[in-house]
Amino acid sequence: MNDNTLSYAGFTIGPINDVLKHARKTREMWFGSYFLSWYMEEFERELQKNNKINFLTPFIEKKENDRRAGLYPDRFVLTSEQSSDEVLNLIEKAGDETRKFFVDLIKGLDGKYGIKFFAKTDVDKILNGFLQTNIVVLPADGIQEDNAIEKFWNYLDATEEHRHFTLGKSEETCQRCKTLPSVATAEVMDGEKEKIWKLCPLCLLKLFALEIVDVQNKVSGRHRYPSTGEISAVELIEEYRTEDGWYRGSLKKYLEKHDEIDFNDKEFIEIVKNNTKIRCQEIKPYHKYIAILNADGDGIGNLVKKESESLQTSEMGNYINEFSKKLFQSGVDNFDLCSSYSSSVKDIGEPIYVGGDDVLAFLPVAYHTSDKRITTIIDVALALNTKFKELLGQDVGLSIGISIAYYKHPLAVTLEKSREMLFGIAKNQVGRDTLAIHLKKHSGNDAQVIFSFREPERLGQFNGLLKAILLSEEDLMGSIHYNLLRFKNLLIHIETTEQLTNFFDNNFSDQLKSGYTGIDYVKRMFELALGLDMRCSPVTDQKKAVKDVLDQLWFIKFLAGKEEE
Ligand SMILES: [Zn+2]
């Protein structure tokens, strides 16, 4: 802050969970999240027109965000050379301007794509009632810059409230979210059929956003948001993709008829077979599974506290600006890593939100970079974690929750599971900095694995085995897992690497002779888990160590295996 600072202001917007929880299609979930971030960007740019305003957080890039993921968080803190009353007035005005921008976008849909408004004048009122915004403005006296951001987060969290929207007598609820009043009818594909839906302003926007030219321009010319099947099986169809996110030729015709891929459909199988450029022309079980990844930084608050201790008061403003800039850069890096699927090729994954240390993305489970090489979701998680620490130092961590589910599994349930993996499991481990993955099979079976990023070799071996299994023609994981399960009690009593080697030589000689590399990974996984390697910490619970590895093998067997199993 400089000597002229008269006031501080903080602002939050929501409700992010409400926006996401009704989403049934990927594009609804994407735009629900993207909308709030875009709203904040518009809002902040409106406020920046006033040169007496200085944002402490977030850092706002000069260039408009043209990525298809939100970069701007749901909150900001700023300082101003104006009085509290003036700042409050300014924020409220900018809020009205921003809302008007989006109301006009929604109203612009009238007459297009079978959309007919019957309550156009209510759009503004409904949007205003839905958005939960909280403003706190305080005079600068008595506020220390080093704890300003923390202080404002606390104030804003305390003022956040849950509002319930009550319908007027003549209004009907939106048939999509069943929450807000409807304002228009529209034609929406539901399965294979086109249906007429009564929709609220928000659902209209979520379903038709990419039909609006202003939105297309905002996200670098994208005209189509991929369905779950298009994301999970991206390697089968990317050869058909055009710059605007659509497809050409036979696949275009197919997707004009169907709103989702049917992997058993002969027509689709032919489309994949007929394009010889596709590296993997066989439909594998993992093509039918989509991953939702959620990430959140660990120890950020402590890092700021520690680093700012040695600073003079006059240096604080500069430090906070620099730190906000780093967090912004982290978002940009995370976008690139998710989109390129850990530096494979561009536009493989679909990052939804990459504000600061948070990540939300739709990703395929695996992706062939050549006939013999495959990148997995574990590689993406490792890359995100490594990059984050490169940027912010080794004192911080990045916990990641991933939920993998059948591509037709309800999207909101998969999202909720990924949040549970992140906040319920990964961030509850000692030392955090953890990866937790949940797999829900179409058959109803579950599997779950947890790895600390602080023990990279364990995760590396698991990933190595997963790749070996995904690349192999034969499905050997079933028999290996079955054999190990039989010898569970023997494994618990193994105390040296030599004993372990003998065990594998005796029981897996066939696989070892045939040069099957997967078995080496399995052996190494047990070696690490049982603490047989000198570099490993000793193991206190042998039984649990063996069970953990068996669970990990079960997970891989499930992920790579056929549906019937
Ligand atoms: Zn709705």
XYZ file of C-alpha atoms and ligand atoms in Angstrom:
566
model
C 0.000 0.000 0.000
C 1.174 3.516 -0.586
C 0.662 6.552 1.662
C -2.422 7.594 -0.260
C -4.342 4.405 0.425
C -7.606 5.306 2.091
C -9.532 2.069 1.930
C -9.487 -1.651 1.306
C -12.196 -3.715 -0.334
C -12.834 -7.428 -0.716
C -15.379 -9.186 -2.898
C -16.581 -12.756 -3.475
C -18.973 -14.322 -5.936
C -20.868 -17.610 -5.864
C -22.468 -20.055 -5.633
C -19.936 -22.170 -7.483
C -21.226 -25.516 -6.207
C -24.807 -24.729 -7.183
C -23.658 -23.798 -10.666
C -21.903 -27.136 -11.115
C -24.159 -29.582 -9.352
C -26.984 -29.552 -11.909
C -24.680 -30.094 -14.861
C -25.480 -33.156 -16.942
C -23.389 -32.402 -19.973
C -19.698 -31.480 -19.964
C -20.465 -28.129 -21.541
C -22.852 -27.217 -18.724
C -20.251 -28.015 -16.084
C -17.565 -26.196 -18.046
C -19.568 -23.040 -18.644
C -21.014 -22.984 -15.130
C -17.497 -22.706 -13.776
C -16.143 -20.607 -16.632
C -19.025 -18.142 -16.316
C -18.169 -17.150 -12.734
C -14.487 -16.726 -13.580
C -15.279 -14.708 -16.701
C -17.712 -12.629 -14.648
C -14.890 -11.804 -12.213
C -12.547 -10.919 -15.073
C -15.092 -8.528 -16.626
C -15.793 -7.050 -13.217
C -12.111 -6.517 -12.423
C -11.411 -4.946 -15.809
C -14.356 -2.598 -15.270
C -12.904 -1.555 -11.901
C -9.418 -1.156 -13.369
C -10.718 1.674 -15.529
C -10.415 3.715 -12.329
C -6.724 4.487 -11.853
C -7.071 4.930 -8.099
C -7.718 1.208 -7.717
C -4.946 -1.296 -7.148
C -5.616 -5.051 -6.956
C -3.669 -6.911 -4.268
C -5.005 -10.232 -5.476
C -5.482 -11.653 -8.052
C -2.877 -10.484 -10.528
C -4.760 -9.330 -13.636
C -3.075 -9.890 -16.964
C -3.227 -6.982 -19.443
C -4.272 -9.298 -22.236
C -7.771 -10.695 -22.001
C -7.933 -14.387 -21.086
C -8.571 -16.267 -24.340
C -8.067 -19.744 -22.909
C -11.098 -21.992 -22.598
C -10.563 -22.260 -18.818
C -11.272 -19.672 -16.143
C -8.141 -17.971 -14.786
C -9.725 -15.576 -12.323
C -10.760 -16.739 -8.835
C -14.082 -16.097 -7.146
C -12.642 -13.303 -4.949
C -10.462 -10.216 -4.985
C -8.917 -7.728 -2.571
C -8.032 -4.202 -3.646
C -6.769 -0.937 -2.190
C -7.968 2.490 -3.216
C -7.065 6.125 -2.795
C -10.748 6.885 -2.382
C -12.943 6.835 0.691
C -14.833 3.693 1.713
C -18.135 5.158 0.532
C -16.717 6.039 -2.855
C -15.193 2.585 -3.298
C -18.399 0.830 -2.308
C -20.292 2.932 -4.817
C -17.723 2.142 -7.502
C -17.885 -1.609 -6.876
C -21.672 -1.652 -6.979
C -21.685 0.277 -10.242
C -19.095 -2.019 -11.818
C -21.158 -4.996 -10.650
C -24.235 -3.644 -12.437
C -22.239 -3.061 -15.632
C -20.852 -6.587 -15.532
C -24.225 -8.183 -14.974
C -25.666 -6.169 -17.846
C -22.966 -7.578 -20.135
C -24.064 -11.144 -19.382
C -27.787 -10.341 -19.403
C -27.325 -8.989 -22.936
C -25.520 -12.193 -23.950
C -28.453 -14.273 -22.712
C -31.078 -12.059 -24.331
C -29.126 -12.237 -27.588
C -30.059 -15.924 -27.824
C -33.669 -15.011 -28.610
C -34.850 -16.553 -31.855
C -31.748 -18.720 -32.339
C -31.485 -22.518 -31.966
C -35.203 -22.819 -31.341
C -35.039 -20.497 -28.315
C -38.184 -18.518 -27.598
C -38.321 -16.148 -24.621
C -41.578 -15.757 -22.745
C -40.183 -13.738 -19.807
C -37.230 -11.818 -21.226
C -37.568 -8.927 -18.788
C -36.984 -11.289 -15.844
C -33.478 -12.306 -16.949
C -31.702 -9.544 -15.033
C -33.763 -10.033 -11.889
C -33.163 -13.790 -11.877
C -29.435 -13.517 -12.507
C -29.154 -10.856 -9.821
C -31.032 -13.036 -7.369
C -28.944 -16.078 -8.171
C -25.459 -14.590 -7.917
C -24.234 -14.466 -4.347
C -21.959 -11.479 -4.097
C -20.405 -10.184 -0.913
C -18.570 -6.887 -0.521
C -16.536 -5.729 2.452
C -15.059 -2.205 2.417
C -12.934 -0.884 5.284
C -10.946 2.300 5.907
C -7.193 1.732 5.627
C -6.509 2.856 9.206
C -5.613 -0.094 11.343
C -5.135 -2.573 8.493
C -1.691 -4.071 8.163
C -0.960 -5.007 4.607
C 0.756 -8.233 5.616
C -2.492 -9.691 6.893
C -4.940 -7.747 4.734
C -5.735 -10.638 2.409
C -6.196 -13.138 5.221
C -8.341 -10.663 7.129
C -10.597 -10.085 4.142
C -10.985 -13.797 3.433
C -12.221 -14.212 6.997
C -14.665 -11.323 6.710
C -15.967 -12.548 3.380
C -16.319 -16.147 4.531
C -18.334 -14.908 7.500
C -20.691 -12.890 5.315
C -21.327 -15.673 2.812
C -24.833 -16.938 3.151
C -27.019 -19.401 1.378
C -29.892 -17.820 -0.424
C -32.930 -19.620 -1.611
C -34.698 -18.441 -4.662
C -38.451 -18.293 -4.307
C -40.592 -18.476 -7.383
C -43.283 -15.960 -8.144
C -46.807 -17.270 -8.612
C -46.871 -17.156 -12.384
C -43.378 -18.538 -12.885
C -42.375 -22.086 -13.699
C -39.176 -23.761 -12.565
C -36.442 -24.475 -15.087
C -36.729 -28.112 -16.210
C -32.964 -28.505 -16.279
C -31.744 -27.288 -12.857
C -35.154 -27.352 -11.178
C -34.017 -24.339 -9.142
C -34.450 -21.038 -10.963
C -37.529 -19.695 -12.752
C -37.652 -20.437 -16.481
C -37.696 -17.594 -19.017
C -37.614 -19.349 -22.397
C -38.244 -22.587 -24.249
C -35.454 -24.253 -26.217
C -34.715 -27.422 -28.179
C -32.169 -29.606 -26.398
C -30.872 -33.055 -27.347
C -31.740 -35.519 -24.617
C -30.179 -38.861 -25.424
C -31.072 -39.452 -29.065
C -34.153 -37.264 -29.031
C -34.662 -33.554 -29.290
C -36.889 -32.181 -26.546
C -38.448 -28.815 -25.821
C -37.273 -27.580 -22.434
C -38.337 -24.644 -20.293
C -35.063 -23.096 -19.168
C -33.781 -20.474 -16.733
C -31.280 -17.790 -17.894
C -28.311 -19.681 -16.480
C -29.162 -23.042 -18.053
C -29.765 -21.268 -21.375
C -26.289 -19.826 -21.168
C -24.681 -23.083 -20.039
C -26.280 -25.102 -22.841
C -25.880 -22.607 -25.679
C -22.791 -20.586 -24.722
C -20.661 -21.874 -27.591
C -23.333 -20.888 -30.128
C -22.795 -17.222 -29.170
C -20.196 -15.439 -31.300
C -18.919 -13.343 -28.360
C -18.288 -16.507 -26.371
C -16.621 -18.252 -29.332
C -14.315 -15.266 -29.728
C -13.557 -15.227 -26.019
C -12.295 -18.839 -26.095
C -10.085 -18.671 -29.203
C -12.727 -19.618 -31.730
C -14.108 -22.763 -30.142
C -17.554 -23.707 -31.458
C -18.047 -27.032 -29.754
C -17.425 -28.410 -26.300
C -16.512 -32.112 -26.357
C -18.813 -34.652 -24.689
C -17.460 -37.083 -22.061
C -16.908 -39.744 -24.744
C -15.076 -37.285 -26.990
C -12.727 -36.471 -24.094
C -12.222 -40.020 -22.786
C -11.553 -41.378 -26.288
C -9.824 -38.289 -27.667
C -7.009 -40.347 -29.190
C -9.524 -42.220 -31.347
C -11.076 -39.113 -32.845
C -8.548 -36.265 -32.752
C -7.492 -36.943 -36.350
C -10.969 -35.793 -37.375
C -10.938 -32.617 -35.294
C -10.994 -29.158 -36.842
C -9.638 -25.896 -35.381
C -13.022 -24.810 -34.027
C -13.431 -27.976 -31.933
C -15.768 -29.616 -34.458
C -14.956 -32.619 -36.670
C -14.788 -33.338 -40.356
C -16.031 -36.110 -42.632
C -17.739 -39.221 -41.337
C -17.286 -38.309 -37.668
C -18.966 -34.952 -38.222
C -21.941 -36.735 -39.760
C -21.998 -39.206 -36.870
C -21.982 -36.484 -34.197
C -24.643 -34.478 -35.972
C -26.928 -37.476 -35.524
C -25.878 -38.492 -32.001
C -25.039 -36.257 -29.053
C -22.621 -38.844 -27.645
C -20.369 -41.611 -28.929
C -21.646 -45.185 -28.685
C -18.534 -47.380 -28.554
C -20.514 -50.471 -29.597
C -22.010 -48.759 -32.623
C -20.702 -50.364 -35.840
C -20.742 -46.999 -37.565
C -18.432 -45.481 -34.949
C -16.108 -48.522 -34.945
C -15.797 -48.176 -38.738
C -14.949 -44.478 -38.422
C -12.043 -45.328 -36.101
C -10.859 -48.237 -38.277
C -10.967 -46.217 -41.479
C -8.522 -43.571 -40.308
C -5.074 -45.141 -40.447
C -3.476 -42.090 -38.844
C -5.008 -43.045 -35.500
C -2.263 -44.618 -33.384
C -4.610 -46.825 -31.412
C -7.322 -48.156 -33.691
C -8.804 -50.608 -31.259
C -11.362 -49.424 -28.736
C -9.902 -50.228 -25.305
C -11.742 -50.301 -21.975
C -10.029 -47.093 -20.796
C -11.483 -45.173 -23.740
C -14.851 -45.453 -22.003
C -13.660 -43.853 -18.757
C -13.391 -40.137 -18.080
C -11.324 -38.534 -15.318
C -12.168 -35.386 -13.389
C -9.105 -33.881 -11.730
C -9.260 -31.457 -8.812
C -6.111 -29.903 -7.338
C -5.372 -27.461 -4.546
C -2.102 -26.057 -3.173
C -0.879 -27.012 0.309
C 0.877 -24.646 2.701
C 0.403 -21.437 0.678
C -0.708 -19.373 3.701
C 2.287 -20.531 5.742
C 4.664 -19.739 2.904
C 3.375 -16.153 2.682
C 3.637 -15.785 6.453
C 7.184 -17.142 6.507
C 8.416 -15.100 3.562
C 6.841 -11.856 4.766
C 8.324 -12.086 8.280
C 11.670 -10.756 7.124
C 10.142 -7.899 5.115
C 9.779 -4.221 6.026
C 6.230 -2.841 6.005
C 7.128 -0.740 2.971
C 8.115 -3.883 1.043
C 4.855 -5.727 1.705
C 2.788 -4.257 -1.128
C 5.399 -5.222 -3.654
C 5.755 -8.715 -2.181
C 1.995 -9.369 -2.335
C 1.853 -8.178 -5.938
C 4.730 -10.462 -6.880
C 3.148 -13.393 -5.083
C -0.202 -12.832 -6.825
C 1.683 -12.801 -10.113
C 3.307 -16.151 -9.308
C -0.078 -17.689 -8.506
C -1.401 -16.364 -11.799
C 1.550 -17.937 -13.621
C 0.771 -21.198 -11.861
C -2.727 -21.074 -13.381
C -1.293 -20.508 -16.856
C 1.142 -23.428 -16.402
C -1.642 -25.684 -15.124
C -3.765 -24.814 -18.139
C -0.955 -25.795 -20.501
C -0.194 -29.045 -18.664
C -3.838 -30.168 -18.600
C -4.555 -29.109 -22.159
C -1.400 -30.714 -23.563
C -1.819 -33.749 -21.291
C 1.613 -33.284 -19.733
C 3.312 -31.892 -22.849
C 2.046 -34.519 -25.267
C 0.087 -32.681 -27.944
C -2.121 -29.624 -27.671
C -5.835 -29.812 -26.809
C -5.922 -33.330 -25.392
C -7.328 -32.494 -21.963
C -10.029 -29.972 -21.087
C -9.020 -27.660 -18.224
C -12.130 -25.970 -16.825
C -10.732 -23.775 -14.086
C -7.099 -22.884 -13.354
C -7.285 -19.967 -10.911
C -4.107 -19.701 -8.822
C -3.368 -22.953 -7.005
C -6.732 -24.545 -7.919
C -7.261 -26.851 -10.873
C -10.413 -28.454 -12.250
C -10.177 -30.439 -15.486
C -11.768 -33.170 -17.601
C -9.076 -35.562 -18.798
C -8.723 -38.862 -20.639
C -7.240 -41.704 -18.572
C -4.429 -42.360 -21.056
C -3.144 -41.124 -24.385
C -0.836 -42.844 -26.911
C 1.993 -40.515 -27.976
C 3.171 -43.237 -30.398
C 2.449 -46.942 -31.065
C 4.735 -47.948 -28.221
C 4.410 -45.028 -25.842
C 1.555 -43.960 -23.655
C 1.007 -41.030 -21.283
C -1.339 -41.527 -18.337
C -3.334 -39.344 -15.983
C -0.604 -40.105 -13.389
C 1.916 -38.347 -15.652
C -0.361 -35.308 -15.739
C -0.711 -35.320 -11.936
C 3.077 -35.638 -11.524
C 3.706 -32.816 -13.988
C 1.253 -30.489 -12.204
C 2.822 -31.254 -8.832
C 6.407 -30.809 -10.059
C 5.689 -27.554 -11.876
C 3.897 -26.088 -8.876
C 6.885 -26.737 -6.607
C 9.302 -25.382 -9.214
C 7.363 -22.135 -9.159
C 6.662 -21.758 -5.433
C 9.416 -23.778 -3.774
C 9.673 -27.141 -2.047
C 7.902 -25.948 1.129
C 4.534 -26.081 -0.604
C 2.674 -29.067 -1.975
C -0.102 -29.698 -4.455
C -2.729 -32.234 -3.459
C -4.735 -33.835 -6.238
C -8.010 -35.754 -6.238
C -9.042 -37.701 -9.321
C -12.308 -39.467 -9.971
C -12.485 -41.885 -12.900
C -15.885 -43.134 -14.015
C -17.701 -44.685 -16.959
C -18.328 -41.997 -19.558
C -22.095 -42.198 -19.079
C -21.920 -42.060 -15.285
C -23.701 -38.933 -13.926
C -21.171 -36.120 -14.281
C -22.134 -34.329 -11.064
C -21.500 -37.543 -9.095
C -18.049 -37.943 -10.663
C -17.257 -34.310 -9.843
C -18.373 -34.753 -6.248
C -16.169 -37.842 -5.925
C -13.116 -35.961 -7.202
C -13.725 -33.279 -4.569
C -14.045 -35.973 -1.920
C -10.738 -37.484 -3.095
C -9.055 -34.075 -2.840
C -10.534 -32.574 0.316
C -11.631 -35.727 2.140
C -8.623 -37.957 1.402
C -5.561 -36.263 -0.150
C -5.573 -33.139 2.013
C -6.227 -35.195 5.152
C -3.022 -37.239 4.837
C -0.097 -36.356 7.092
C 2.045 -33.846 5.192
C -0.663 -33.552 2.495
C 0.934 -33.220 -0.980
C -0.939 -36.387 -1.878
C -2.633 -37.964 -4.890
C -5.903 -39.849 -4.295
C -7.650 -41.607 -7.179
C -11.035 -43.270 -7.192
C -12.254 -45.562 -9.943
C -15.895 -46.460 -10.396
C -16.431 -49.316 -12.811
C -19.504 -49.517 -15.000
C -20.250 -52.825 -13.258
C -20.551 -50.911 -9.974
C -17.213 -52.002 -8.473
C -14.938 -49.420 -6.834
C -11.175 -49.152 -6.408
C -9.082 -46.473 -4.743
C -5.366 -45.661 -4.451
C -3.448 -43.053 -2.453
C 0.156 -41.955 -3.071
C 2.299 -39.284 -1.470
C 4.086 -37.043 -3.965
C 6.950 -37.083 -1.440
C 7.580 -40.742 -2.356
C 7.883 -40.377 -6.120
C 9.334 -43.823 -6.776
C 6.265 -45.664 -5.505
C 4.054 -43.599 -7.745
C 6.560 -44.049 -10.568
C 6.461 -47.856 -10.308
C 2.661 -47.835 -10.168
C 2.572 -45.646 -13.264
C 5.155 -47.846 -14.989
C 3.045 -50.936 -14.390
C -0.113 -49.168 -15.530
C 1.605 -48.214 -18.792
C 2.995 -51.718 -19.338
C -0.483 -53.175 -18.864
C -2.164 -50.602 -21.096
C 0.378 -51.212 -23.864
C 0.386 -55.013 -23.700
C -1.756 -57.077 -26.006
C -2.514 -59.720 -23.420
C -4.527 -59.126 -20.301
C -2.121 -60.581 -17.729
C -3.049 -58.472 -14.749
C -5.937 -60.723 -13.757
C -3.826 -63.849 -13.292
C -0.966 -61.981 -11.588
C -3.332 -60.396 -9.101
C -5.059 -63.717 -8.488
C -1.752 -65.491 -7.790
C -0.526 -62.801 -5.428
C -3.791 -62.852 -3.539
C -3.335 -66.591 -2.939
C 0.136 -66.016 -1.464
C -0.834 -62.998 0.606
C 0.255 -64.565 3.905
C 3.591 -65.599 2.446
C 4.240 -62.075 1.190
C 3.625 -60.589 4.629
C 6.573 -62.575 6.022
C 9.117 -61.644 3.367
C 12.032 -59.798 4.979
C 14.746 -59.490 2.333
C 15.029 -58.656 -1.347
C 16.509 -62.104 -1.908
C 13.401 -63.783 -0.496
C 11.240 -61.577 -2.683
C 13.281 -62.464 -5.782
C 12.943 -66.176 -4.993
C 9.225 -65.768 -4.494
C 8.784 -64.159 -7.906
C 11.146 -66.649 -9.621
C 9.126 -69.537 -8.214
C 5.663 -68.221 -8.868
C 5.960 -66.060 -11.962
C 8.591 -67.901 -14.005
C 6.371 -67.971 -17.099
C 5.855 -64.222 -17.140
C 9.538 -63.571 -16.371
C 10.672 -65.917 -19.163
C 8.383 -64.329 -21.718
C 10.057 -60.990 -20.961
C 6.864 -59.463 -19.662
C 8.050 -56.187 -18.113
C 4.955 -55.707 -15.969
C 6.141 -58.294 -13.463
C 9.321 -56.313 -12.697
C 7.194 -53.352 -11.681
C 5.066 -55.561 -9.432
C 8.172 -56.914 -7.718
C 9.587 -53.438 -7.213
C 6.263 -52.210 -5.811
C 6.440 -54.896 -3.116
C 10.115 -54.165 -2.478
C 9.331 -50.501 -1.808
C 6.162 -51.146 0.176
C 7.821 -53.745 2.421
C 10.788 -51.452 3.040
C 13.299 -54.024 1.730
C 15.302 -51.400 -0.130
C 17.939 -49.702 2.055
C 16.688 -46.298 0.949
C 13.141 -46.964 2.153
C 11.913 -46.174 5.596
C 11.261 -49.356 7.630
C 7.697 -50.638 7.555
C 5.745 -51.005 10.776
C 2.713 -52.785 9.393
C 3.656 -55.530 6.899
C 0.053 -56.607 6.504
C -1.079 -53.145 5.481
C 1.914 -52.761 3.151
C 0.962 -55.941 1.271
C -2.699 -54.971 1.198
C -1.825 -51.529 -0.236
C 0.073 -53.054 -3.158
C -2.677 -55.601 -3.798
C -5.193 -52.737 -3.855
C -2.997 -50.886 -6.335
C -2.838 -53.966 -8.588
C -6.596 -54.395 -8.276
C -6.984 -50.785 -9.385
C -4.829 -51.336 -12.474
C -6.571 -54.600 -13.285
C -9.877 -52.765 -13.160
C -8.750 -49.804 -15.178
C -7.181 -51.836 -17.964
C -9.453 -54.861 -17.837
C -12.492 -55.786 -19.834
C -15.946 -54.779 -18.689
C -17.197 -58.303 -17.838
C -14.566 -58.794 -15.136
Zn -31.925 -23.843 -14.952
